[in-house]
mmCIF file of C-alpha atoms and ligand atoms in Angstrom:
data_model
loop_
_atom_site.group_PDB
_atom_site.id
_atom_site.type_symbol
_atom_site.label_atom_id
_atom_site.label_comp_id
_atom_site.label_asym_id
_atom_site.label_seq_id
_atom_site.Cartn_x
_atom_site.Cartn_y
_atom_site.Cartn_z
ATOM 1 C CA UNK A 1 -17.448 -8.365 17.724
ATOM 2 C CA UNK A 2 -15.536 -7.876 14.717
ATOM 3 C CA UNK A 3 -17.215 -8.387 11.442
ATOM 4 C CA UNK A 4 -15.634 -11.311 9.048
ATOM 5 C CA UNK A 5 -13.836 -8.898 5.996
ATOM 6 C CA UNK A 6 -14.655 -9.555 2.518
ATOM 7 C CA UNK A 7 -12.085 -12.005 1.029
ATOM 8 C CA UNK A 8 -12.765 -12.195 -3.105
ATOM 9 C CA UNK A 9 -9.157 -14.683 -3.746
ATOM 10 C CA UNK A 10 -8.688 -17.987 -3.493
ATOM 11 C CA UNK A 11 -5.876 -20.484 -4.146
ATOM 12 C CA UNK A 12 -6.679 -21.424 -7.043
ATOM 13 C CA UNK A 13 -6.848 -18.399 -8.861
ATOM 14 C CA UNK A 14 -5.540 -18.219 -12.343
ATOM 15 C CA UNK A 15 -4.898 -14.566 -13.012
ATOM 16 C CA UNK A 16 -3.899 -12.518 -16.131
ATOM 17 C CA UNK A 17 -2.561 -9.320 -15.525
ATOM 18 C CA UNK A 18 -3.679 -6.149 -17.884
ATOM 19 C CA UNK A 19 -2.439 -2.727 -17.721
ATOM 20 C CA UNK A 20 -3.103 0.371 -20.047
ATOM 21 C CA UNK A 21 -1.504 3.678 -20.296
ATOM 22 C CA UNK A 22 -2.481 6.833 -21.973
ATOM 23 C CA UNK A 23 0.405 7.594 -24.119
ATOM 24 C CA UNK A 24 0.055 11.093 -23.025
ATOM 25 C CA UNK A 25 0.712 10.261 -19.123
ATOM 26 C CA UNK A 26 3.786 11.765 -17.791
ATOM 27 C CA UNK A 27 3.566 8.788 -14.640
ATOM 28 C CA UNK A 28 7.089 8.336 -13.241
ATOM 29 C CA UNK A 29 6.068 4.738 -13.414
ATOM 30 C CA UNK A 30 6.950 3.018 -16.806
ATOM 31 C CA UNK A 31 3.657 0.447 -17.695
ATOM 32 C CA UNK A 32 6.011 -2.275 -17.559
ATOM 33 C CA UNK A 33 7.677 -1.974 -13.952
ATOM 34 C CA UNK A 34 3.810 -1.088 -12.434
ATOM 35 C CA UNK A 35 2.750 -4.664 -14.390
ATOM 36 C CA UNK A 36 5.348 -6.392 -12.857
ATOM 37 C CA UNK A 37 4.736 -4.925 -9.282
ATOM 38 C CA UNK A 38 0.851 -6.027 -9.978
ATOM 39 C CA UNK A 39 2.087 -9.312 -10.564
ATOM 40 C CA UNK A 40 4.019 -9.026 -6.867
ATOM 41 C CA UNK A 41 0.432 -7.778 -5.023
ATOM 42 C CA UNK A 42 -1.132 -10.906 -6.927
ATOM 43 C CA UNK A 43 1.436 -13.423 -6.104
ATOM 44 C CA UNK A 44 0.992 -11.836 -2.306
ATOM 45 C CA UNK A 45 -2.639 -12.517 -2.390
ATOM 46 C CA UNK A 46 -1.952 -16.473 -3.293
ATOM 47 C CA UNK A 47 -2.765 -16.046 -7.076
ATOM 48 C CA UNK A 48 -0.928 -18.156 -10.034
ATOM 49 C CA UNK A 49 0.081 -15.952 -13.058
ATOM 50 C CA UNK A 50 -0.744 -17.227 -15.845
ATOM 51 C CA UNK A 51 0.191 -14.382 -18.483
ATOM 52 C CA UNK A 52 0.202 -10.301 -19.223
ATOM 53 C CA UNK A 53 -0.487 -7.884 -21.530
ATOM 54 C CA UNK A 54 0.080 -4.069 -21.832
ATOM 55 C CA UNK A 55 -1.423 -1.582 -24.159
ATOM 56 C CA UNK A 56 -0.834 2.161 -24.793
ATOM 57 C CA UNK A 57 -3.910 4.111 -25.443
ATOM 58 C CA UNK A 58 -4.732 7.629 -27.005
ATOM 59 C CA UNK A 59 -7.354 8.376 -24.612
ATOM 60 C CA UNK A 60 -9.119 6.522 -21.789
ATOM 61 C CA UNK A 61 -11.014 3.707 -22.936
ATOM 62 C CA UNK A 62 -14.559 2.389 -21.316
ATOM 63 C CA UNK A 63 -13.365 -0.946 -21.343
ATOM 64 C CA UNK A 64 -10.131 -0.053 -19.858
ATOM 65 C CA UNK A 65 -8.151 -1.953 -22.598
ATOM 66 C CA UNK A 66 -9.432 -1.019 -26.219
ATOM 67 C CA UNK A 67 -12.082 -3.247 -27.956
ATOM 68 C CA UNK A 68 -9.401 -4.771 -30.227
ATOM 69 C CA UNK A 69 -6.937 -5.645 -27.630
ATOM 70 C CA UNK A 70 -10.222 -7.219 -25.845
ATOM 71 C CA UNK A 71 -10.931 -9.386 -29.111
ATOM 72 C CA UNK A 72 -7.106 -10.358 -29.247
ATOM 73 C CA UNK A 73 -6.901 -11.497 -25.861
ATOM 74 C CA UNK A 74 -9.928 -13.645 -25.979
ATOM 75 C CA UNK A 75 -8.047 -15.555 -28.537
ATOM 76 C CA UNK A 76 -4.757 -15.692 -26.848
ATOM 77 C CA UNK A 77 -4.939 -19.586 -25.137
ATOM 78 C CA UNK A 78 -2.908 -18.090 -22.045
ATOM 79 C CA UNK A 79 -5.421 -15.490 -21.620
ATOM 80 C CA UNK A 80 -8.287 -18.658 -21.868
ATOM 81 C CA UNK A 81 -6.550 -20.264 -19.498
ATOM 82 C CA UNK A 82 -7.317 -17.733 -16.684
ATOM 83 C CA UNK A 83 -10.181 -17.224 -14.491
ATOM 84 C CA UNK A 84 -9.533 -14.415 -13.107
ATOM 85 C CA UNK A 85 -8.133 -10.762 -14.905
ATOM 86 C CA UNK A 86 -6.482 -7.541 -12.568
ATOM 87 C CA UNK A 87 -6.280 -4.534 -14.153
ATOM 88 C CA UNK A 88 -3.550 -2.453 -13.057
ATOM 89 C CA UNK A 89 -6.030 0.663 -12.096
ATOM 90 C CA UNK A 90 -8.428 1.736 -10.334
ATOM 91 C CA UNK A 91 -11.566 1.269 -12.678
ATOM 92 C CA UNK A 92 -14.516 3.102 -12.680
ATOM 93 C CA UNK A 93 -17.749 1.664 -12.086
ATOM 94 C CA UNK A 94 -18.798 2.327 -15.613
ATOM 95 C CA UNK A 95 -15.404 0.550 -17.021
ATOM 96 C CA UNK A 96 -16.091 -2.529 -14.448
ATOM 97 C CA UNK A 97 -19.537 -2.957 -15.814
ATOM 98 C CA UNK A 98 -18.325 -2.612 -19.415
ATOM 99 C CA UNK A 99 -15.471 -5.183 -18.877
ATOM 100 C CA UNK A 100 -17.506 -7.256 -17.533
ATOM 101 C CA UNK A 101 -19.834 -7.324 -20.154
ATOM 102 C CA UNK A 102 -17.303 -7.944 -22.506
ATOM 103 C CA UNK A 103 -15.122 -10.569 -20.793
ATOM 104 C CA UNK A 104 -18.504 -12.724 -19.285
ATOM 105 C CA UNK A 105 -16.465 -15.896 -18.222
ATOM 106 C CA UNK A 106 -14.209 -14.138 -16.059
ATOM 107 C CA UNK A 107 -13.828 -12.429 -12.700
ATOM 108 C CA UNK A 108 -12.729 -8.757 -13.106
ATOM 109 C CA UNK A 109 -10.716 -7.369 -10.084
ATOM 110 C CA UNK A 110 -8.663 -3.819 -10.508
ATOM 111 C CA UNK A 111 -5.607 -2.697 -8.330
ATOM 112 C CA UNK A 112 -7.708 -1.531 -5.761
ATOM 113 C CA UNK A 113 -10.035 -4.540 -5.017
ATOM 114 C CA UNK A 114 -6.766 -6.966 -5.122
ATOM 115 C CA UNK A 115 -5.019 -4.181 -2.546
ATOM 116 C CA UNK A 116 -7.620 -4.061 -0.360
ATOM 117 C CA UNK A 117 -7.827 -7.766 -0.521
ATOM 118 C CA UNK A 118 -3.917 -8.056 0.842
ATOM 119 C CA UNK A 119 -5.079 -5.246 3.569
ATOM 120 C CA UNK A 120 -7.822 -7.539 4.492
ATOM 121 C CA UNK A 121 -5.837 -10.922 4.853
ATOM 122 C CA UNK A 122 -3.232 -8.537 6.982
ATOM 123 C CA UNK A 123 -5.380 -6.852 8.786
ATOM 124 C CA UNK A 124 -5.001 -8.264 12.788
ATOM 125 C CA UNK A 125 -6.145 -5.540 14.997
ATOM 126 C CA UNK A 126 -9.335 -4.368 15.657
ATOM 127 C CA UNK A 127 -8.389 -0.787 14.347
ATOM 128 C CA UNK A 128 -6.602 -2.440 11.417
ATOM 129 C CA UNK A 129 -9.832 -4.305 10.659
ATOM 130 C CA UNK A 130 -12.437 -1.631 10.903
ATOM 131 C CA UNK A 131 -9.884 0.681 8.736
ATOM 132 C CA UNK A 132 -10.076 -1.837 5.777
ATOM 133 C CA UNK A 133 -13.309 -2.408 6.504
ATOM 134 C CA UNK A 134 -14.239 0.893 5.650
ATOM 135 C CA UNK A 135 -12.058 1.085 2.903
ATOM 136 C CA UNK A 136 -13.843 -1.648 1.314
ATOM 137 C CA UNK A 137 -17.241 -0.090 1.694
ATOM 138 C CA UNK A 138 -16.263 3.427 0.417
ATOM 139 C CA UNK A 139 -14.807 1.246 -2.709
ATOM 140 C CA UNK A 140 -18.304 -0.506 -3.069
ATOM 141 C CA UNK A 141 -20.747 1.798 -2.567
ATOM 142 C CA UNK A 142 -20.271 3.611 -6.197
ATOM 143 C CA UNK A 143 -20.069 0.091 -7.672
ATOM 144 C CA UNK A 144 -23.461 -0.705 -6.113
ATOM 145 C CA UNK A 145 -25.284 -0.202 -9.611
ATOM 146 C CA UNK A 146 -27.686 -2.912 -11.186
ATOM 147 C CA UNK A 147 -25.348 -5.498 -12.102
ATOM 148 C CA UNK A 148 -26.244 -8.465 -9.543
ATOM 149 C CA UNK A 149 -23.757 -10.827 -10.409
ATOM 150 C CA UNK A 150 -20.811 -7.826 -9.892
ATOM 151 C CA UNK A 151 -22.221 -7.942 -6.195
ATOM 152 C CA UNK A 152 -22.291 -11.382 -5.653
ATOM 153 C CA UNK A 153 -18.271 -11.529 -7.569
ATOM 154 C CA UNK A 154 -17.407 -8.999 -4.771
ATOM 155 C CA UNK A 155 -18.712 -11.271 -1.990
ATOM 156 C CA UNK A 156 -20.382 -8.204 -0.273
ATOM 157 C CA UNK A 157 -22.713 -10.383 1.568
ATOM 158 C CA UNK A 158 -25.366 -7.992 1.432
ATOM 159 C CA UNK A 159 -27.760 -10.040 -0.096
ATOM 160 C CA UNK A 160 -28.873 -12.748 -1.514
ATOM 161 C CA UNK A 161 -32.153 -11.912 -3.524
ATOM 162 C CA UNK A 162 -32.939 -11.313 -7.233
ATOM 163 C CA UNK A 163 -31.837 -8.308 -8.749
ATOM 164 C CA UNK A 164 -33.972 -5.129 -9.335
ATOM 165 C CA UNK A 165 -33.518 -1.631 -8.488
ATOM 166 C CA UNK A 166 -35.140 -1.579 -4.944
ATOM 167 C CA UNK A 167 -32.572 -4.417 -3.790
ATOM 168 C CA UNK A 168 -29.433 -1.999 -4.843
ATOM 169 C CA UNK A 169 -31.111 0.920 -3.071
ATOM 170 C CA UNK A 170 -31.383 -1.293 -0.088
ATOM 171 C CA UNK A 171 -27.759 -2.428 -0.083
ATOM 172 C CA UNK A 172 -26.931 1.023 -0.436
ATOM 173 C CA UNK A 173 -28.671 2.319 2.562
ATOM 174 C CA UNK A 174 -27.200 -0.682 4.393
ATOM 175 C CA UNK A 175 -23.369 0.144 2.950
ATOM 176 C CA UNK A 176 -23.928 3.604 4.104
ATOM 177 C CA UNK A 177 -25.359 3.173 7.554
ATOM 178 C CA UNK A 178 -22.112 0.974 8.145
ATOM 179 C CA UNK A 179 -19.893 3.288 6.339
ATOM 180 C CA UNK A 180 -20.916 5.615 9.262
ATOM 181 C CA UNK A 181 -20.976 3.124 11.963
ATOM 182 C CA UNK A 182 -17.493 2.221 11.377
ATOM 183 C CA UNK A 183 -16.413 6.079 11.179
ATOM 184 C CA UNK A 184 -17.509 6.751 14.751
ATOM 185 C CA UNK A 185 -16.055 3.248 16.354
ATOM 186 C CA UNK A 186 -12.699 4.172 14.257
ATOM 187 C CA UNK A 187 -13.454 7.645 15.701
ATOM 188 C CA UNK A 188 -13.487 6.578 18.832
ATOM 189 C CA UNK A 189 -10.528 4.441 18.731
ATOM 190 C CA UNK A 190 -8.423 7.568 17.613
ATOM 191 C CA UNK A 191 -9.665 9.556 20.304
ATOM 192 C CA UNK A 192 -7.851 6.636 22.524
ATOM 193 C CA UNK A 193 -4.633 7.138 20.036
ATOM 194 C CA UNK A 194 -4.437 10.806 20.621
ATOM 195 C CA UNK A 195 -4.435 10.221 24.587
ATOM 196 C CA UNK A 196 -1.789 7.958 24.167
ATOM 197 C CA UNK A 197 0.190 10.258 22.186
ATOM 198 C CA UNK A 198 -0.459 12.930 24.455
ATOM 199 C CA UNK A 199 1.169 10.856 27.297
ATOM 200 C CA UNK A 200 4.128 9.653 25.224
ATOM 201 C CA UNK A 201 4.932 13.376 24.499
ATOM 202 C CA UNK A 202 4.146 14.744 28.444
ATOM 203 C CA UNK A 203 6.662 12.337 29.002
ATOM 204 C CA UNK A 204 9.268 13.315 26.674
ATOM 205 C CA UNK A 205 9.958 10.892 24.771
ATOM 206 C CA UNK A 206 10.963 11.622 21.371
ATOM 207 C CA UNK A 207 9.610 9.439 18.602
ATOM 208 C CA UNK A 208 11.014 8.081 15.748
ATOM 209 C CA UNK A 209 8.799 7.000 12.880
ATOM 210 C CA UNK A 210 9.696 4.129 10.567
ATOM 211 C CA UNK A 211 8.436 4.756 7.195
ATOM 212 C CA UNK A 212 8.667 3.869 3.484
ATOM 213 C CA UNK A 213 7.254 1.880 0.461
ATOM 214 C CA UNK A 214 6.009 -1.404 1.137
ATOM 215 C CA UNK A 215 8.663 -4.296 1.760
ATOM 216 C CA UNK A 216 11.988 -1.744 2.013
ATOM 217 C CA UNK A 217 12.474 -3.583 5.445
ATOM 218 C CA UNK A 218 11.135 -1.212 7.893
ATOM 219 C CA UNK A 219 9.852 -3.802 10.356
ATOM 220 C CA UNK A 220 13.388 -6.069 9.953
ATOM 221 C CA UNK A 221 15.155 -2.828 11.227
ATOM 222 C CA UNK A 222 12.415 -2.414 13.977
ATOM 223 C CA UNK A 223 13.327 -5.759 14.862
ATOM 224 C CA UNK A 224 16.505 -5.841 14.776
ATOM 225 C CA UNK A 225 17.343 -2.264 16.777
ATOM 226 C CA UNK A 226 15.014 -3.056 19.429
ATOM 227 C CA UNK A 227 14.550 -6.711 19.597
ATOM 228 C CA UNK A 228 10.737 -6.237 18.525
ATOM 229 C CA UNK A 229 9.465 -9.617 16.845
ATOM 230 C CA UNK A 230 7.333 -7.347 14.024
ATOM 231 C CA UNK A 231 6.623 -9.831 11.094
ATOM 232 C CA UNK A 232 9.076 -9.478 8.071
ATOM 233 C CA UNK A 233 8.653 -10.858 5.141
ATOM 234 C CA UNK A 234 9.382 -10.542 1.132
ATOM 235 C CA UNK A 235 5.121 -10.528 0.446
ATOM 236 C CA UNK A 236 3.877 -6.951 -0.078
ATOM 237 C CA UNK A 237 1.937 -5.326 2.935
ATOM 238 C CA UNK A 238 2.966 -7.654 5.870
ATOM 239 C CA UNK A 239 2.527 -4.891 8.480
ATOM 240 C CA UNK A 240 -0.689 -3.003 8.822
ATOM 241 C CA UNK A 241 -1.228 -1.998 12.469
ATOM 242 C CA UNK A 242 1.523 0.206 14.039
ATOM 243 C CA UNK A 243 4.127 -1.280 16.741
ATOM 244 C CA UNK A 244 6.278 1.480 18.982
ATOM 245 C CA UNK A 245 9.575 0.276 20.697
ATOM 246 C CA UNK A 246 11.497 1.569 23.212
ATOM 247 C CA UNK A 247 15.413 2.244 22.352
ATOM 248 C CA UNK A 248 18.058 3.693 24.598
ATOM 249 C CA UNK A 249 20.473 5.491 22.215
ATOM 250 C CA UNK A 250 24.485 5.713 23.302
ATOM 251 C CA UNK A 251 23.959 9.324 25.091
ATOM 252 C CA UNK A 252 21.464 7.486 27.288
ATOM 253 C CA UNK A 253 18.724 9.061 26.022
ATOM 254 C CA UNK A 254 15.591 6.899 25.483
ATOM 255 C CA UNK A 255 13.230 7.166 22.146
ATOM 256 C CA UNK A 256 10.345 5.516 21.147
ATOM 257 C CA UNK A 257 10.658 3.952 17.771
ATOM 258 C CA UNK A 258 7.281 3.030 15.905
ATOM 259 C CA UNK A 259 7.089 0.965 12.551
ATOM 260 C CA UNK A 260 3.696 1.747 10.516
ATOM 261 C CA UNK A 261 1.918 0.475 7.129
ATOM 262 C CA UNK A 262 4.199 0.864 3.758
ATOM 263 C CA UNK A 263 3.210 3.093 0.753
ATOM 264 C CA UNK A 264 2.682 1.921 -2.816
ATOM 265 C CA UNK A 265 2.338 3.001 -6.103
ATOM 266 C CA UNK A 266 -1.592 4.056 -7.250
ATOM 267 C CA UNK A 267 -2.356 3.299 -3.201
ATOM 268 C CA UNK A 268 -6.005 3.445 -3.165
ATOM 269 C CA UNK A 269 -7.449 6.884 -1.624
ATOM 270 C CA UNK A 270 -10.053 4.975 0.084
ATOM 271 C CA UNK A 271 -7.308 3.302 1.704
ATOM 272 C CA UNK A 272 -5.336 6.373 2.534
ATOM 273 C CA UNK A 273 -8.864 7.844 4.198
ATOM 274 C CA UNK A 274 -9.659 5.179 6.039
ATOM 275 C CA UNK A 275 -6.098 4.611 8.085
ATOM 276 C CA UNK A 276 -5.643 8.170 8.743
ATOM 277 C CA UNK A 277 -5.601 6.952 12.637
ATOM 278 C CA UNK A 278 -2.746 5.312 11.652
ATOM 279 C CA UNK A 279 -1.203 7.795 9.378
ATOM 280 C CA UNK A 280 -1.698 10.163 12.222
ATOM 281 C CA UNK A 281 0.818 8.769 14.255
ATOM 282 C CA UNK A 282 3.465 9.557 11.453
ATOM 283 C CA UNK A 283 2.320 13.161 12.057
ATOM 284 C CA UNK A 284 3.265 13.479 15.603
ATOM 285 C CA UNK A 285 7.056 11.546 15.290
ATOM 286 C CA UNK A 286 10.019 13.888 16.213
ATOM 287 C CA UNK A 287 12.437 12.095 13.433
ATOM 288 C CA UNK A 288 11.048 10.302 10.507
ATOM 289 C CA UNK A 289 12.969 7.546 9.134
ATOM 290 C CA UNK A 290 12.701 7.068 5.448
ATOM 291 C CA UNK A 291 13.314 3.505 5.032
ATOM 292 C CA UNK A 292 14.231 3.018 0.961
ATOM 293 C CA UNK A 293 15.172 -0.681 -0.556
ATOM 294 C CA UNK A 294 17.874 0.837 -2.925
ATOM 295 C CA UNK A 295 18.647 -2.946 -4.604
ATOM 296 C CA UNK A 296 15.208 -2.112 -6.343
ATOM 297 C CA UNK A 297 15.207 -1.171 -9.540
ATOM 298 C CA UNK A 298 12.426 1.118 -8.905
ATOM 299 C CA UNK A 299 13.820 2.759 -6.043
ATOM 300 C CA UNK A 300 13.775 6.305 -7.262
ATOM 301 C CA UNK A 301 10.118 6.037 -8.035
ATOM 302 C CA UNK A 302 9.225 4.175 -4.985
ATOM 303 C CA UNK A 303 10.929 7.062 -2.996
ATOM 304 C CA UNK A 304 9.089 9.948 -5.285
ATOM 305 C CA UNK A 305 5.889 7.637 -4.320
ATOM 306 C CA UNK A 306 6.378 8.361 -0.631
ATOM 307 C CA UNK A 307 6.816 11.293 -0.766
ATOM 308 C CA UNK A 308 3.766 12.069 -2.684
ATOM 309 C CA UNK A 309 2.021 10.344 -0.269
ATOM 310 C CA UNK A 310 3.327 12.230 2.558
ATOM 311 C CA UNK A 311 2.587 15.294 0.891
ATOM 312 C CA UNK A 312 -1.102 14.143 0.349
ATOM 313 C CA UNK A 313 -1.977 13.395 3.784
ATOM 314 C CA UNK A 314 -0.055 16.603 4.766
ATOM 315 C CA UNK A 315 3.380 16.098 6.450
ATOM 316 C CA UNK A 316 5.797 18.313 6.177
ATOM 317 C CA UNK A 317 8.839 17.162 8.376
ATOM 318 C CA UNK A 318 12.154 18.794 7.855
ATOM 319 C CA UNK A 319 13.936 16.318 10.820
ATOM 320 C CA UNK A 320 14.247 13.126 8.387
ATOM 321 C CA UNK A 321 16.941 10.515 7.604
ATOM 322 C CA UNK A 322 16.797 8.908 4.498
ATOM 323 C CA UNK A 323 17.151 5.001 4.966
ATOM 324 C CA UNK A 324 19.546 3.181 2.190
ATOM 325 C CA UNK A 325 18.529 -0.241 3.177
ATOM 326 C CA UNK A 326 19.807 -3.290 1.606
ATOM 327 C CA UNK A 327 23.004 -2.508 0.196
ATOM 328 C CA UNK A 328 24.172 -6.491 0.791
ATOM 329 C CA UNK A 329 22.384 -6.588 -2.202
ATOM 330 C CA UNK A 330 24.961 -4.212 -4.647
ATOM 331 C CA UNK A 331 27.830 -5.642 -5.895
ATOM 332 C CA UNK A 332 30.963 -3.462 -4.723
ATOM 333 C CA UNK A 333 30.855 -1.285 -7.975
ATOM 334 C CA UNK A 334 27.288 -0.126 -7.531
ATOM 335 C CA UNK A 335 28.178 0.520 -3.522
ATOM 336 C CA UNK A 336 30.939 2.837 -4.585
ATOM 337 C CA UNK A 337 28.832 4.712 -7.363
ATOM 338 C CA UNK A 338 25.813 5.320 -4.590
ATOM 339 C CA UNK A 339 28.623 6.388 -2.337
ATOM 340 C CA UNK A 340 29.917 8.781 -4.697
ATOM 341 C CA UNK A 341 26.593 9.996 -5.647
ATOM 342 C CA UNK A 342 25.420 10.924 -2.047
ATOM 343 C CA UNK A 343 28.908 12.554 -1.649
ATOM 344 C CA UNK A 344 27.697 14.852 -4.884
ATOM 345 C CA UNK A 345 24.265 15.162 -4.171
ATOM 346 C CA UNK A 346 23.716 18.922 -3.645
ATOM 347 C CA UNK A 347 19.950 18.292 -4.803
ATOM 348 C CA UNK A 348 18.900 17.626 -1.336
ATOM 349 C CA UNK A 349 20.209 18.632 2.749
ATOM 350 C CA UNK A 350 18.761 15.279 3.982
ATOM 351 C CA UNK A 351 20.979 13.220 6.026
ATOM 352 C CA UNK A 352 21.013 9.906 3.892
ATOM 353 C CA UNK A 353 22.532 6.698 5.296
ATOM 354 C CA UNK A 354 23.402 3.586 3.418
ATOM 355 C CA UNK A 355 22.525 -0.087 5.654
ATOM 356 C CA UNK A 356 22.017 -3.265 5.432
ATOM 357 C CA UNK A 357 19.721 -5.033 8.054
ATOM 358 C CA UNK A 358 20.412 -8.314 7.094
ATOM 359 C CA UNK A 359 24.355 -7.831 7.458
ATOM 360 C CA UNK A 360 23.692 -5.745 10.545
ATOM 361 C CA UNK A 361 25.945 -2.904 8.144
ATOM 362 C CA UNK A 362 25.849 1.001 9.304
ATOM 363 C CA UNK A 363 23.375 0.294 11.880
ATOM 364 C CA UNK A 364 25.151 2.212 14.803
ATOM 365 C CA UNK A 365 25.956 4.851 12.142
ATOM 366 C CA UNK A 366 22.273 5.125 11.516
ATOM 367 C CA UNK A 367 21.702 5.063 15.280
ATOM 368 C CA UNK A 368 24.479 7.620 16.073
ATOM 369 C CA UNK A 369 22.711 10.024 13.628
ATOM 370 C CA UNK A 370 19.776 9.533 15.208
ATOM 371 C CA UNK A 371 21.131 10.768 18.542
ATOM 372 C CA UNK A 372 22.761 13.903 16.698
ATOM 373 C CA UNK A 373 19.730 14.814 15.465
ATOM 374 C CA UNK A 374 17.964 15.017 18.662
ATOM 375 C CA UNK A 375 20.986 16.315 19.937
ATOM 376 C CA UNK A 376 20.293 19.197 17.666
ATOM 377 C CA UNK A 377 16.679 19.596 18.095
HETATM 378 N N1 GTP B 401 18.639 -8.635 1.275
HETATM 379 C C1 GTP B 401 18.380 -7.991 1.962
HETATM 380 N N2 GTP B 401 16.995 -8.437 2.244
HETATM 381 C C2 GTP B 401 16.397 -7.342 3.516
HETATM 382 C C3 GTP B 401 17.055 -6.390 4.390
HETATM 383 N N3 GTP B 401 15.991 -5.834 5.136
HETATM 384 C C4 GTP B 401 14.946 -6.471 5.171
HETATM 385 N N4 GTP B 401 15.334 -7.703 4.018
HETATM 386 C C5 GTP B 401 13.970 -8.529 3.935
HETATM 387 O O1 GTP B 401 12.968 -7.432 2.592
HETATM 388 C C6 GTP B 401 12.010 -7.844 3.178
HETATM 389 C C7 GTP B 401 10.989 -7.096 3.583
HETATM 390 O O2 GTP B 401 11.167 -6.810 5.124
HETATM 391 P P1 GTP B 401 9.888 -6.411 5.832
HETATM 392 O O3 GTP B 401 10.834 -5.950 7.240
HETATM 393 O O4 GTP B 401 9.088 -7.017 6.025
HETATM 394 O O5 GTP B 401 9.559 -5.309 4.922
HETATM 395 P P2 GTP B 401 8.703 -3.795 5.529
HETATM 396 O O6 GTP B 401 9.307 -2.517 5.032
HETATM 397 O O7 GTP B 401 8.193 -3.643 6.944
HETATM 398 O O8 GTP B 401 7.413 -4.309 4.469
HETATM 399 P P3 GTP B 401 6.049 -3.814 4.892
HETATM 400 O O9 GTP B 401 5.383 -4.383 6.216
HETATM 401 O O10 GTP B 401 5.503 -5.249 3.721
HETATM 402 O O11 GTP B 401 5.501 -2.548 4.521
HETATM 403 C C8 GTP B 401 11.613 -9.088 4.075
HETATM 404 O O12 GTP B 401 11.971 -10.460 3.363
HETATM 405 C C9 GTP B 401 13.331 -9.415 4.596
HETATM 406 O O13 GTP B 401 13.966 -10.387 5.392
HETATM 407 C C10 GTP B 401 18.478 -6.237 3.988
HETATM 408 O O14 GTP B 401 19.227 -5.065 4.282
HETATM 409 N N5 GTP B 401 19.341 -7.129 2.875
HETATM 410 MG MG1 MG B 402 6.564 -4.461 7.680
#
């Protein structure tokens, strides 16, 4: 039986978002864009946003934001109105403890636990649920330290007895055992997957994998070209489980197209590790279609994030097609500009196609380029 996944959100949550960035941080993301995305994540988790604050710091603070900023916030009526605070980074266990002590009457959540929560809400298959539970437990383990209220807040459901070191040791042991069991179960599923892939590759059917940032339109594209009915919506992380469908190309060749989990900036490493069976699917693909929402103001940053995650999971594929989706959202001038830019772009020799799934623009041309690429390999 699949264990019930931990969910820490509820519909009435009024959240205040906070983000800190080191002045010397050379991250490609602007702090304002990052906190906007945090807001999208919070909305996906059904929270209501009542305010936000950002701070540039000289050095990392043990309370995430600096003391002065926290005092300022405590006097802010919008902040007082919130029952939950979400931080735009993964907090260290120490930061988590300290900020909880500072803001005693508020629930403190970090970006990682918010993403884990959305994953928990959206995990449907047995494998997906095991993977999310593994990531949740990995995240929880170093945080099982001393603070009983913290445990309750995480809804660990691990024990209801009073505080004390012994209890924490017990919880750690139980969590470790659970992690081991989850890993074992997942390894079994991973072996099954490997066998399925082997059968597929023996049958000689090329595999096309759809990858990209969350909400780029991967599932929409799969649905359009194969008639699949994978959930597509403007929420983040709609898809967690891979779905594979057949497609016949004009040449008569049959291919298998796989839709899979999307990526995001600051994707928690616990999730990357836990989803390794899912991500393995990408490694087996003959062609990667990297779907990009070109209408998003952070399209360039999002593209870099996807490249970084691919590097992290050690995927080096030369057979890639960059697919710029949602061109219907660009005005004529922007479209012409984009076309010119692509024509003159010498920095990449990757094939790039402009499409709109919504308006069915450029789809035949994209499928033709898959056909051509397969002829040449
Ligand atoms: N305007 C416009 N919207 C699109 C287009 N393609 C997809 N969308 C919308 O973008 C949103 C996200 O689409 P999905 O297909 O769910 O995106 P995804 O990449 O599968 O997202 P995750 O599964 O969350 O990673 C949905 O609301 C789609 O209707 C397009 O060409 N134009
Ligand atoms: Mg999807």
